[in-house]
mmCIF file with all atom_site columns, C-alpha atoms in Angstrom:
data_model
loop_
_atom_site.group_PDB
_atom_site.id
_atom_site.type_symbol
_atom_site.label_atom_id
_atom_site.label_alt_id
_atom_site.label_comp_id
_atom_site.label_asym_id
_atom_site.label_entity_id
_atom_site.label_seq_id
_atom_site.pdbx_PDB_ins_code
_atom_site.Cartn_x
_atom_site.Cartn_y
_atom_site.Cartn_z
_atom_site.occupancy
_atom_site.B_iso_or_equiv
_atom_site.pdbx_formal_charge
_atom_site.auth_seq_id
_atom_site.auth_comp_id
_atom_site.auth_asym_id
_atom_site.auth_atom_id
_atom_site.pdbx_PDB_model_num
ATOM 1   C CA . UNK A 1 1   ? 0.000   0.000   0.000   1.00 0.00 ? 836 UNK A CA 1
ATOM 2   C CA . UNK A 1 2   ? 1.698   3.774   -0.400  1.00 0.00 ? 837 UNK A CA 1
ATOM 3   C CA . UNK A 1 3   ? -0.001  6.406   0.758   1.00 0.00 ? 838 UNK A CA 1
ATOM 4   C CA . UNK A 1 4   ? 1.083   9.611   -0.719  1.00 0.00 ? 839 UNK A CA 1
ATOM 5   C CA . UNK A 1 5   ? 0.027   13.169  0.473   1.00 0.00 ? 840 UNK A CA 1
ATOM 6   C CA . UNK A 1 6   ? 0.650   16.810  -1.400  1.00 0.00 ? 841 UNK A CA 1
ATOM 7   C CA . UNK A 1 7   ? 0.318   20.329  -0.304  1.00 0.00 ? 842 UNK A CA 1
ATOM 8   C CA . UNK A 1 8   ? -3.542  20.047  -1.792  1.00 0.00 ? 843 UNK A CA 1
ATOM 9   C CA . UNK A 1 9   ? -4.499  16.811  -1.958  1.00 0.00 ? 844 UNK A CA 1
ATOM 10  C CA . UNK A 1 10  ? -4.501  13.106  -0.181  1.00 0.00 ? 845 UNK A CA 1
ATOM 11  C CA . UNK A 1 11  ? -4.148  9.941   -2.023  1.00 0.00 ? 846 UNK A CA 1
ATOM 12  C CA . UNK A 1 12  ? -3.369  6.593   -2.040  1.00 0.00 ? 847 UNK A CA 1
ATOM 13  C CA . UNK A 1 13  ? -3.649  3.492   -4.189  1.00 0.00 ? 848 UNK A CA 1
ATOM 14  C CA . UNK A 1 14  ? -3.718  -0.317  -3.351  1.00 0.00 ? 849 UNK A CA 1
ATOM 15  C CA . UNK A 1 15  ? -3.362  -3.207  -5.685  1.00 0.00 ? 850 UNK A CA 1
ATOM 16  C CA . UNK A 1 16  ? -5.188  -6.709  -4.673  1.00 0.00 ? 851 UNK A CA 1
ATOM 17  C CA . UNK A 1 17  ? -6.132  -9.704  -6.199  1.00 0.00 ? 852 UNK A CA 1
ATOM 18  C CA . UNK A 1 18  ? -9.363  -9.659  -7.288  1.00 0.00 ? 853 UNK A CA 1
ATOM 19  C CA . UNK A 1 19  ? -11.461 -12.225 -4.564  1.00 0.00 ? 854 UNK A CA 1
ATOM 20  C CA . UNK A 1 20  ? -14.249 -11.808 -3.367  1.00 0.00 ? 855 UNK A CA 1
ATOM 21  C CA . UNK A 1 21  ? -12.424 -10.667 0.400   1.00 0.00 ? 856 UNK A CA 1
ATOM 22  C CA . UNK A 1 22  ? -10.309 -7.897  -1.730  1.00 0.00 ? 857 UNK A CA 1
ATOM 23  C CA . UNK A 1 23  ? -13.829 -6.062  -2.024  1.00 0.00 ? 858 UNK A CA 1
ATOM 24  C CA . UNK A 1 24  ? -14.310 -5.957  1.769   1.00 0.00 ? 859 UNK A CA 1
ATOM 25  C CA . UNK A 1 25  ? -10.440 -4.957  2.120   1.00 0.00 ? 860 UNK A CA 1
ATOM 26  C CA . UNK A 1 26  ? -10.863 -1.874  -0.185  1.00 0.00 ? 861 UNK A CA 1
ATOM 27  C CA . UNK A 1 27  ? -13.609 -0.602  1.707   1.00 0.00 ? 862 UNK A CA 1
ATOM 28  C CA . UNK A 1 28  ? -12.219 -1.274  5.022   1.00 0.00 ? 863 UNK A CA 1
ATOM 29  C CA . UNK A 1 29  ? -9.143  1.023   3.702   1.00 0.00 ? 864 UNK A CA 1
ATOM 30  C CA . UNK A 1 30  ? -11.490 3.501   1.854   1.00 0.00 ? 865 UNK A CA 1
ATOM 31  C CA . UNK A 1 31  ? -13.170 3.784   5.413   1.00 0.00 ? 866 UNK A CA 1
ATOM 32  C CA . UNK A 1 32  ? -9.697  4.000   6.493   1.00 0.00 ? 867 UNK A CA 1
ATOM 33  C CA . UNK A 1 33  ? -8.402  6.840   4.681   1.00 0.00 ? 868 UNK A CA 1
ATOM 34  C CA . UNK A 1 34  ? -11.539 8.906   4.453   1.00 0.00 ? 869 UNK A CA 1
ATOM 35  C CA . UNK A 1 35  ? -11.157 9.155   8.879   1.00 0.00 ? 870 UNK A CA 1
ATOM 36  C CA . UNK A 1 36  ? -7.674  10.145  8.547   1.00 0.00 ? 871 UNK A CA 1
ATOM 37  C CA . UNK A 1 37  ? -9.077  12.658  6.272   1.00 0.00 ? 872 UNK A CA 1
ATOM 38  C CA . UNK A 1 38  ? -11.578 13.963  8.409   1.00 0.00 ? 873 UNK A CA 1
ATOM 39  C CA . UNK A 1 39  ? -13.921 13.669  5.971   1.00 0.00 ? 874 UNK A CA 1
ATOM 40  C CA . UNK A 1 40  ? -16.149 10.781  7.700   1.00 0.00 ? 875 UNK A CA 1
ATOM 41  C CA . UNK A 1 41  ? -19.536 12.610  6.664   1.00 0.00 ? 876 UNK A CA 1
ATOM 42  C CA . UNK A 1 42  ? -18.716 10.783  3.208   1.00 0.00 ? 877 UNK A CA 1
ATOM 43  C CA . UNK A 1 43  ? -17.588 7.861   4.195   1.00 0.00 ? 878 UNK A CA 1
ATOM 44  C CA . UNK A 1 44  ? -21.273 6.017   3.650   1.00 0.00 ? 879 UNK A CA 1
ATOM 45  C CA . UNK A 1 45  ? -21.473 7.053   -0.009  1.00 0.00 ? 880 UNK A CA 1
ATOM 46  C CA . UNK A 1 46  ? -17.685 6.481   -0.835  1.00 0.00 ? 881 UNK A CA 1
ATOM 47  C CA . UNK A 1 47  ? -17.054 2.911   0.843   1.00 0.00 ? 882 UNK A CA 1
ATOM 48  C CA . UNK A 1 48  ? -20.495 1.809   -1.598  1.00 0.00 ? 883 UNK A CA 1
ATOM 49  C CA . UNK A 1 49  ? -19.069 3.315   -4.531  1.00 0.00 ? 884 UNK A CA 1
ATOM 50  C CA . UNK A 1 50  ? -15.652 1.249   -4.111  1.00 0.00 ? 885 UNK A CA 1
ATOM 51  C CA . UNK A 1 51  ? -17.271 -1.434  -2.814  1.00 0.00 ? 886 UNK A CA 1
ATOM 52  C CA . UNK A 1 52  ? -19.617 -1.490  -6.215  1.00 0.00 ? 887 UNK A CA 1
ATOM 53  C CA . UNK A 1 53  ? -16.506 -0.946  -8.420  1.00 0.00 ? 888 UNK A CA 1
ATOM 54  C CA . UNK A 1 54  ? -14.725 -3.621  -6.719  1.00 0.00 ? 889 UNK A CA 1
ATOM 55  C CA . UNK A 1 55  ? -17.382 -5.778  -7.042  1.00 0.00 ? 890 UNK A CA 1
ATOM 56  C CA . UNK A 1 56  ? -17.832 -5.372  -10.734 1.00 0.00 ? 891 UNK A CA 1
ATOM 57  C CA . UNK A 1 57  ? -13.667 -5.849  -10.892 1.00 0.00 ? 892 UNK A CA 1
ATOM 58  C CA . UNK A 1 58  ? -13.672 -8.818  -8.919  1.00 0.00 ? 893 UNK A CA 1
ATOM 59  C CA . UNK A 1 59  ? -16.648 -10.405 -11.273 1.00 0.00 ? 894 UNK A CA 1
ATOM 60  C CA . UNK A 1 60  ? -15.049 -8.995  -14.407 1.00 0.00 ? 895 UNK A CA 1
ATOM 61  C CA . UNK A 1 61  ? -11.146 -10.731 -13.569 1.00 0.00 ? 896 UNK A CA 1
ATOM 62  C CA . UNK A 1 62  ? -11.528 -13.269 -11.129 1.00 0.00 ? 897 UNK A CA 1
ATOM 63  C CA . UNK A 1 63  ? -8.196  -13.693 -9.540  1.00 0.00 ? 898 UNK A CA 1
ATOM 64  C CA . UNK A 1 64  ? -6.532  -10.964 -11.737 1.00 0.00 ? 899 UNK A CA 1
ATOM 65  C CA . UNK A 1 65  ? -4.543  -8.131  -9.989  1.00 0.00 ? 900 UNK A CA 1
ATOM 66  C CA . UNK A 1 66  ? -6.640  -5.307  -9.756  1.00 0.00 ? 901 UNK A CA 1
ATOM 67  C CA . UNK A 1 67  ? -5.877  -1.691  -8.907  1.00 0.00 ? 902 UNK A CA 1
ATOM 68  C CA . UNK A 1 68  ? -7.584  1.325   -7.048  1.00 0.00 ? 903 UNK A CA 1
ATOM 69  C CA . UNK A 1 69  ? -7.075  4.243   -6.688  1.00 0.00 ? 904 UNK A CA 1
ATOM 70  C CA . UNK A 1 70  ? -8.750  7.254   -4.460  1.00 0.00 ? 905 UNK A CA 1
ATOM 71  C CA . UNK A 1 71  ? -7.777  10.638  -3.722  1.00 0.00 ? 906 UNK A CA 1
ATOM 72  C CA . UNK A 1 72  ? -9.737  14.088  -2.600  1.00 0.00 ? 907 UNK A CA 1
ATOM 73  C CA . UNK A 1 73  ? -8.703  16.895  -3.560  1.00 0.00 ? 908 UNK A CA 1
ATOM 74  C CA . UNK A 1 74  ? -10.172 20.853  -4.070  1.00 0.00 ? 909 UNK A CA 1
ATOM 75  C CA . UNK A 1 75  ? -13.903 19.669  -2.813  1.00 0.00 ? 910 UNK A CA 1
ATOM 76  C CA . UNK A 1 76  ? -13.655 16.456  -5.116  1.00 0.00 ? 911 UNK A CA 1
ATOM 77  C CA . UNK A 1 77  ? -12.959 12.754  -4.349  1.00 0.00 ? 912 UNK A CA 1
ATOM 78  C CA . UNK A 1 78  ? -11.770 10.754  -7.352  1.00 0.00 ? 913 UNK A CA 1
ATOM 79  C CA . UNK A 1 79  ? -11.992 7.319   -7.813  1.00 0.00 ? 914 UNK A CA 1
ATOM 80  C CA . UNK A 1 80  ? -10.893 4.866   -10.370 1.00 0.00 ? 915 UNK A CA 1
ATOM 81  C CA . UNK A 1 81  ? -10.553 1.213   -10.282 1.00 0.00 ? 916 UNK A CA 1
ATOM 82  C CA . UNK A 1 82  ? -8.372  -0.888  -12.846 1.00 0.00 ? 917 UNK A CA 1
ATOM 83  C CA . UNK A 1 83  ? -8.636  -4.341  -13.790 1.00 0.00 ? 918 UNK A CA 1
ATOM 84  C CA . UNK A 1 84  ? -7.438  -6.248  -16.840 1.00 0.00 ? 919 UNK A CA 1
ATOM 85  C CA . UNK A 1 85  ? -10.459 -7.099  -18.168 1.00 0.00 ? 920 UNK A CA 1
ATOM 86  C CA . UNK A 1 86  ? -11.095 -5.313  -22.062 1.00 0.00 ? 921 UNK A CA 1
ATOM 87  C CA . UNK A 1 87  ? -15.256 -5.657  -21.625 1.00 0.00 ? 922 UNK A CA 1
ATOM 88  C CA . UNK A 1 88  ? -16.682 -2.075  -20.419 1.00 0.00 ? 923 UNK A CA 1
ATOM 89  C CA . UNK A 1 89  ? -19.368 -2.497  -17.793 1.00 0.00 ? 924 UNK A CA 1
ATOM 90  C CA . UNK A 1 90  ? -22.418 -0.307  -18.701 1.00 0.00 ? 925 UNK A CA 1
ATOM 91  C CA . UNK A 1 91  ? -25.102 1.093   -17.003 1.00 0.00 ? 926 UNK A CA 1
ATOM 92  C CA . UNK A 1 92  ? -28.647 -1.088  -17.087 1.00 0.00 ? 927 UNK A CA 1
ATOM 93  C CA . UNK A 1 93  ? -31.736 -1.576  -16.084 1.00 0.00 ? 928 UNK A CA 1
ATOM 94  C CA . UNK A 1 94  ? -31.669 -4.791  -13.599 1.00 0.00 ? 929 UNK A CA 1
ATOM 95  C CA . UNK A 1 95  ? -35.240 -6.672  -13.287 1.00 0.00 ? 930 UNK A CA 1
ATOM 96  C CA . UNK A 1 96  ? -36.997 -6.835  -9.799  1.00 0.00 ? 931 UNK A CA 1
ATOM 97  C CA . UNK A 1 97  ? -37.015 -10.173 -9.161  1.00 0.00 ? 932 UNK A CA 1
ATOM 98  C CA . UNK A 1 98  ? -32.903 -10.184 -9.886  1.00 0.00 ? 933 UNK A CA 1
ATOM 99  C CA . UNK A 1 99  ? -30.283 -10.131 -7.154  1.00 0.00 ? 934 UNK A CA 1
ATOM 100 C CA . UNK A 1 100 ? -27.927 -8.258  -8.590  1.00 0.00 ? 935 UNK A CA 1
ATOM 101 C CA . UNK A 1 101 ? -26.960 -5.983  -11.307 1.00 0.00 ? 936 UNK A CA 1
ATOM 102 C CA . UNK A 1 102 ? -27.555 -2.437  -9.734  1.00 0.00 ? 937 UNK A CA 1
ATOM 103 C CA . UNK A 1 103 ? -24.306 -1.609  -8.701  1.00 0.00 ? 938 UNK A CA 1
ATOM 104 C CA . UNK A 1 104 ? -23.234 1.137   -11.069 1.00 0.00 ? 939 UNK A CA 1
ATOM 105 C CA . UNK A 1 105 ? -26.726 2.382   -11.546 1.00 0.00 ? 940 UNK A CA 1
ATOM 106 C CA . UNK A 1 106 ? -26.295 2.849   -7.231  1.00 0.00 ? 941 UNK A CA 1
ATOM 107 C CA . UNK A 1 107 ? -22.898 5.026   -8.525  1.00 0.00 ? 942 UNK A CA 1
ATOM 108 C CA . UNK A 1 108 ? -24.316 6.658   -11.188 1.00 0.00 ? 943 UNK A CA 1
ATOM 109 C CA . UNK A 1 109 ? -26.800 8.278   -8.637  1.00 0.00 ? 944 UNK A CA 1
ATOM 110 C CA . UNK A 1 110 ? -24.139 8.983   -5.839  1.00 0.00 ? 945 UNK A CA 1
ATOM 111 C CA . UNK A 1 111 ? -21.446 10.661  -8.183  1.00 0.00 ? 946 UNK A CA 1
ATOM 112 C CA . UNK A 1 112 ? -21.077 13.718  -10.152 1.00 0.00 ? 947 UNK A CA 1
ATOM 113 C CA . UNK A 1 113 ? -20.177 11.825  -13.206 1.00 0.00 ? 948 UNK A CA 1
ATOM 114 C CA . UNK A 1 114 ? -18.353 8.492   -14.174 1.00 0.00 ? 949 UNK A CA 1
ATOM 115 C CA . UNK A 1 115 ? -16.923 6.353   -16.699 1.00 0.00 ? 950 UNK A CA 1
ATOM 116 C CA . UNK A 1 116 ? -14.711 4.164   -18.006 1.00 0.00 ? 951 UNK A CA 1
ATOM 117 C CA . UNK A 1 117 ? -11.753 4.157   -20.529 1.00 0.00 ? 952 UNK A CA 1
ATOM 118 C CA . UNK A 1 118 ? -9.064  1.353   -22.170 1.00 0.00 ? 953 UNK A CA 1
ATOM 119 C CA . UNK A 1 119 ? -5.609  1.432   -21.176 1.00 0.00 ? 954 UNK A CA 1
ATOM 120 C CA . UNK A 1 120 ? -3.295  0.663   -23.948 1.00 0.00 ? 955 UNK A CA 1
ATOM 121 C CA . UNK A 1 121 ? -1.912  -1.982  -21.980 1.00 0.00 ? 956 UNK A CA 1
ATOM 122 C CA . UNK A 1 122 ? -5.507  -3.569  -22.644 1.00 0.00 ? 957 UNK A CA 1
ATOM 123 C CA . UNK A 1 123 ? -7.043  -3.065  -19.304 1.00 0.00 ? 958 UNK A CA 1
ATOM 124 C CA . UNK A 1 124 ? -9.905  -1.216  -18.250 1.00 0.00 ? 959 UNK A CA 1
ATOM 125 C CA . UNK A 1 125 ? -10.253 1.826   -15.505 1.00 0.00 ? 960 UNK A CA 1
ATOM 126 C CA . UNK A 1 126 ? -13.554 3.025   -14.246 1.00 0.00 ? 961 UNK A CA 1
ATOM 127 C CA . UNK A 1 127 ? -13.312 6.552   -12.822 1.00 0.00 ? 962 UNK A CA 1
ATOM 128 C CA . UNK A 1 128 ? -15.543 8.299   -10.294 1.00 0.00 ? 963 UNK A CA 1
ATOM 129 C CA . UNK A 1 129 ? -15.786 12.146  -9.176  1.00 0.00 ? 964 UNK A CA 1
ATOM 130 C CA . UNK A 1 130 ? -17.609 12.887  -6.066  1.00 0.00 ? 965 UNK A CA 1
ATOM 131 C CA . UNK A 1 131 ? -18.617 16.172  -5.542  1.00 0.00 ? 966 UNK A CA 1
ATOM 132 C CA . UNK A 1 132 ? -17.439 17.003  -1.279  1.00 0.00 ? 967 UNK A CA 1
ATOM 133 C CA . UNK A 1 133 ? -17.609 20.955  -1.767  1.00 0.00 ? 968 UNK A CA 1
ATOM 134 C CA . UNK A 1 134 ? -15.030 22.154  0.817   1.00 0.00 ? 969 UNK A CA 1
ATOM 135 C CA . UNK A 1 135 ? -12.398 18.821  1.348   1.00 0.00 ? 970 UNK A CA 1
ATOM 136 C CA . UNK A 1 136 ? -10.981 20.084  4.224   1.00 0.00 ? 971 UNK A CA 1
#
C-alpha cells in the first residue's frame, strides 16, 4: 500500500487480487483513509461506490490483480478502479425479481459523473468524481 500526500491533496492506491475478500479490504481502507481525512460525513457514499466498483472488478477478472485508486482533492474525491479485463461495464436496467446488477446504476446516482476508458496496456479503468464541496 503507499499512501502519498501533497500540499492540496490526499491519495493513495492499493493493488489486490481480485477475490471476493479484496472487495471488503478496499472498503475497510477507503473507510480508512476517508477518517484520517476527516472527511467521515462521506464515508457512507464512498465505501459503496468502491465497494460497487470492486465488485464489478472482482466479477469482471476473477483472480486478476486489480488496482484502485482514491484521492480528494479541491472539494472532489476521485476514484478509479483498474482491472485487466477489455469488456466495459455499462449502465442497465436490472429486473426486480434479480439479485444483482444495480451496482453502477447505485454510482451513477451517488457521483457527479463516471466512466470508463481502455488502457493501452488492454485493461480497463472506471473513474468516479464525487462532488465534497469544501475537502478540508
Amino acid at each position: 500500500m503507499t499512501g502519498r500526500r501533497g500540499l492540496d491533496a490526499q491519495r493513495f492506491e492499493q493493488r489486490v487480487r481480485a477475490v471476493p475478500a479484496a472487495v471488503g479490504l478496499l472498503r475497510d481502507l477507503t473507510e480508512f483513509h476517508l477518517s484520517m481525512w476527516g472527511m467521515t460525513a462521506h464515508t457512507p457514499d464512498l465505501v459503496l461506490i468502491v465497494s460497487e466498483l470492486a465488485t464489478n472488478a472482482v466479477n469482471a477478472a476473477p483472480g486478476a490483480q486489480i488496482d484502485l485508486r482514491f484521492w480528494a482533492e479541491e472539494g472532489v474525491v476521485g476514484i478509479e478502479l483498474e482491472d485487466p479485463a477489455a469488456a466495459l461495464p455499462a449502465l442497465r436496467a436490472a429486473a426486480p425479481e434479480e439479485i444483482g446488477g444495480r451496482g453502477l446504476e447505485i454510482v451513477d446516482l451517488l457521483v457527479e459523473e463516471w466512466g470508463t476508458r481502455q488502457e493501452p496496456r488492454g485493461s480497463k479503468v472506471v473513474w468516479v468524481r464525487y462532488r465534497v464541496g469544501d475537502a478540508s
